[in-house]
Coordinates of N, CA and C in Angstrom, one line a residue:
M15 N -150.0 162.4 168.3 CA -152.1 162.7 169.2 C -152.3 164.2 169.2
D16 N -150.7 165.1 169.4 CA -151.0 166.9 169.3 C -151.7 167.3 167.8
V17 N -151.0 166.3 166.9 CA -151.4 167.2 165.5 C -153.4 166.5 164.9
K18 N -153.8 165.1 165.7 CA -154.7 164.7 165.7 C -156.1 165.8 166.0
R19 N -155.3 166.5 167.4 CA -155.9 167.1 167.8 C -156.6 168.5 167.5
K20 N -155.1 168.9 166.7 CA -155.3 170.5 165.8 C -156.2 170.0 164.4
L21 N -155.5 168.8 164.4 CA -157.2 168.6 162.9 C -158.4 168.5 163.4
G22 N -158.4 168.1 164.7 CA -160.2 168.0 165.1 C -160.4 169.5 164.9
A23 N -160.1 170.0 165.9 CA -160.3 171.5 165.9 C -160.4 172.5 164.4
L24 N -159.4 172.0 163.7 CA -159.6 172.5 162.5 C -160.7 172.3 161.6
I25 N -161.3 171.2 162.1 CA -162.2 170.6 161.5 C -163.8 171.0 161.6
F26 N -163.2 170.9 163.3 CA -165.1 171.6 163.7 C -165.4 173.1 163.8
A27 N -163.9 173.7 163.4 CA -163.8 175.4 163.5 C -164.5 175.3 162.2
G28 N -164.2 174.6 161.0 CA -164.5 174.8 159.7 C -165.8 174.5 159.6
I29 N -166.7 173.4 160.1 CA -167.8 173.0 160.3 C -168.7 174.2 160.3
I30 N -168.4 174.5 162.2 CA -169.4 175.8 162.7 C -168.9 177.0 161.5
V31 N -168.1 177.6 160.7 CA -168.2 178.5 159.7 C -169.0 178.4 158.6
V32 N -169.0 177.2 158.0 CA -169.9 176.6 156.9 C -171.2 176.2 157.9
S33 N -171.7 176.0 158.7 CA -173.1 176.3 159.1 C -173.2 177.2 159.7
A34 N -172.3 178.6 159.8 CA -173.3 179.4 160.1 C -173.7 180.4 159.0
V35 N -172.2 180.1 157.5 CA -172.8 181.0 156.5 C -174.0 180.6 155.9
F36 N -174.0 179.3 155.9 CA -175.2 178.8 155.5 C -176.4 179.2 156.0
W37 N -177.0 179.4 157.7 CA -177.7 180.0 158.6 C -177.7 181.5 158.1
F38 N -177.0 182.0 157.7 CA -177.3 183.7 157.6 C -177.4 183.8 156.2
T39 N -177.4 183.1 155.0 CA -177.6 183.3 154.0 C -179.3 182.4 153.9
Q40 N -179.8 181.8 154.3 CA -180.9 180.9 154.4 C -181.7 182.1 154.3
Q41 N -182.4 182.5 153.6 CA -183.8 183.7 153.6 C -185.1 182.7 153.8
E42 N -186.1 183.3 154.2 CA -187.3 183.1 154.3 C -188.2 183.3 153.1
P43 N -188.8 181.8 152.2 CA -189.7 181.8 151.5 C -190.0 183.0 150.9
Y44 N -190.6 183.8 149.9 CA -191.3 184.8 149.9 C -192.9 183.8 149.9
S45 N -193.8 184.6 150.3 CA -195.2 184.0 150.6 C -196.1 185.5 150.9
T46 N -197.0 185.8 149.7 CA -198.1 186.8 149.8 C -198.6 186.5 151.5
E47 N -198.8 185.5 152.2 CA -199.2 185.1 153.4 C -198.8 185.8 154.2
H48 N -197.6 185.6 154.3 CA -196.4 186.0 155.4 C -196.6 187.7 154.9
V49 N -196.3 188.5 154.1 CA -196.3 189.8 154.1 C -197.5 190.5 154.6
V50 N -198.6 190.1 154.1 CA -200.3 189.8 154.9 C -200.2 189.7 155.9
S51 N -199.8 189.0 156.7 CA -199.8 188.7 158.0 C -198.7 189.3 158.7
S52 N -197.6 190.0 158.0 CA -197.3 191.4 159.0 C -197.7 192.1 159.0
L53 N -199.0 192.6 158.7 CA -199.3 194.1 158.6 C -200.0 193.9 160.0
F54 N -199.8 192.9 161.0 CA -200.2 193.1 161.8 C -199.0 193.4 163.2
D55 N -198.0 193.1 162.9 CA -197.1 193.5 163.9 C -196.4 195.0 163.3
K56 N -196.8 195.4 161.9 CA -196.5 197.1 161.7 C -197.9 198.1 161.6
F57 N -199.0 197.5 161.6 CA -200.1 198.5 161.8 C -201.2 198.2 162.8
D58 N -202.1 198.9 162.9 CA -203.4 198.8 164.1 C -204.5 198.0 162.7
V59 N -204.1 196.9 162.3 CA -205.1 195.8 161.4 C -206.5 195.3 162.0
Q60 N -207.5 195.8 161.7 CA -208.0 194.5 162.7 C -208.3 193.2 161.6
S61 N -208.5 192.7 160.1 CA -208.2 192.2 159.7 C -207.8 191.6 158.3
T62 N -207.5 190.8 157.7 CA -207.1 190.9 156.6 C -207.7 189.4 155.8
Q63 N -207.6 189.7 154.3 CA -208.2 188.4 153.9 C -207.4 188.4 152.3
I64 N -207.1 187.1 151.7 CA -206.2 187.1 150.1 C -207.5 185.9 150.2
G65 N -208.2 187.1 148.3 CA -209.2 186.0 147.7 C -208.4 185.2 147.2
I66 N -208.9 183.8 147.2 CA -208.7 182.8 146.2 C -208.9 182.6 145.1
T67 N -210.6 182.5 144.8 CA -211.8 182.7 143.5 C -211.5 184.1 143.5
D68 N -211.3 185.1 143.9 CA -211.8 186.4 143.8 C -210.3 187.2 144.1
P69 N -209.3 187.7 143.4 CA -208.0 188.2 143.8 C -208.2 189.4 144.6
V70 N -208.4 189.6 145.2 CA -208.6 191.0 145.8 C -207.8 190.7 147.4
I71 N -207.3 191.1 148.3 CA -206.4 191.6 149.3 C -207.1 192.6 150.1
S72 N -207.9 192.3 151.1 CA -208.6 193.4 151.5 C -208.5 193.2 153.1
I73 N -207.7 194.3 153.4 CA -207.0 195.1 154.6 C -208.5 195.6 155.3
D74 N -208.3 195.5 156.7 CA -209.6 196.4 157.0 C -208.7 196.8 158.9
V75 N -208.3 198.5 158.5 CA -207.9 198.9 159.8 C -208.3 199.3 160.5
Y76 N -208.0 199.9 161.8 CA -208.9 200.4 162.6 C -209.1 201.9 162.9
N77 N -207.7 202.8 161.9 CA -208.0 203.9 161.9 C -207.5 204.4 160.2
K78 N -208.5 205.3 159.8 CA -208.3 205.1 158.6 C -207.1 205.9 158.0
N79 N -206.5 207.0 159.2 CA -205.4 207.5 158.8 C -203.9 207.1 158.3
V80 N -203.8 205.7 158.9 CA -202.7 204.3 158.7 C -202.9 204.1 156.9
I81 N -204.3 204.2 156.0 CA -204.6 203.1 155.2 C -203.3 203.9 153.9
P82 N -202.9 204.8 153.6 CA -201.8 205.3 153.3 C -200.3 204.4 153.3
D83 N -201.0 204.1 154.4 CA -199.3 203.6 155.5 C -198.8 202.4 154.6
V84 N -200.3 201.5 155.0 CA -200.4 200.6 154.6 C -200.3 200.4 153.0
E85 N -201.3 200.6 152.6 CA -200.8 200.9 151.0 C -199.2 200.4 150.6
K86 N -199.2 201.8 150.8 CA -197.1 201.6 150.8 C -196.7 200.5 150.8
Y87 N -196.4 200.3 152.3 CA -196.0 198.7 153.0 C -196.5 197.6 151.9
L88 N -197.2 197.6 151.5 CA -198.0 196.5 150.9 C -197.2 196.9 149.5
K89 N -197.3 197.6 148.6 CA -196.7 197.6 147.3 C -195.0 197.7 147.1
A90 N -194.5 197.8 148.7 CA -193.1 197.7 148.6 C -192.8 196.4 149.2
K91 N -193.6 195.7 149.7 CA -193.5 194.0 150.2 C -193.6 193.2 149.3
L92 N -194.8 193.5 148.6 CA -195.8 192.3 147.8 C -194.7 192.0 146.6
S93 N -194.5 191.1 145.8 CA -193.5 190.8 144.6 C -194.8 191.7 143.7
K94 N -193.5 191.8 142.5 CA -194.9 192.2 141.1 C -196.0 191.6 140.5
D95 N -195.3 189.9 140.5 CA -196.8 189.3 140.1 C -198.0 189.6 141.1
D96 N -197.7 189.4 142.5 CA -199.1 189.5 143.4 C -199.4 191.0 142.8
L97 N -198.8 191.9 143.0 CA -199.3 193.4 142.7 C -200.0 193.3 141.1
E98 N -199.7 192.4 140.2 CA -200.6 192.3 139.2 C -201.8 191.7 138.9
H99 N -201.5 190.9 139.9 CA -202.7 189.7 140.2 C -203.7 190.4 141.4
Y100 N -203.7 191.0 142.4 CA -204.5 191.4 143.2 C -204.7 192.7 143.3
E101 N -206.0 193.3 143.6 CA -206.4 194.2 143.4 C -206.5 194.5 145.3
I102 N -205.9 195.8 146.1 CA -205.8 195.8 146.9 C -206.4 196.8 147.6
E103 N -207.1 196.3 148.6 CA -208.3 197.0 149.4 C -208.1 197.4 150.6
V104 N -207.7 198.9 150.8 CA -207.5 198.8 152.5 C -208.7 199.9 152.6
F105 N -209.2 199.5 154.1 CA -210.4 200.3 154.6 C -210.9 200.0 155.9
S106 N -211.4 201.2 156.2 CA -211.9 201.2 157.8 C -212.8 201.5 158.0
R107 N -213.9 200.7 158.9 CA -215.1 200.9 159.1 C -215.0 201.3 160.2
W108 N -214.2 201.6 160.9 CA -214.1 202.3 162.5 C -214.0 204.1 162.5
S109 N -213.3 204.6 161.7 CA -213.1 205.8 162.0 C -213.1 206.7 160.5

């Protein structure tokens, strides 16, 4: 009985380790929408729009002083394909 208990514990520990490795190595799939929507958490953004027929990503910010930071963020986070496909417009109607 002692051997069965040790074997069970070893198998359980192995399952936990494999599950943890699998969980930590999983990355969220890349998505243009996810990158653009993350702007709301990082900057003072009023609205975003990703054009479907017109390949433009439009970002309206409250403060015009953050425009260079938003552009830099998008260039760092968007894929090379997105940067080639979309024109990026960051603007402010407020200041």
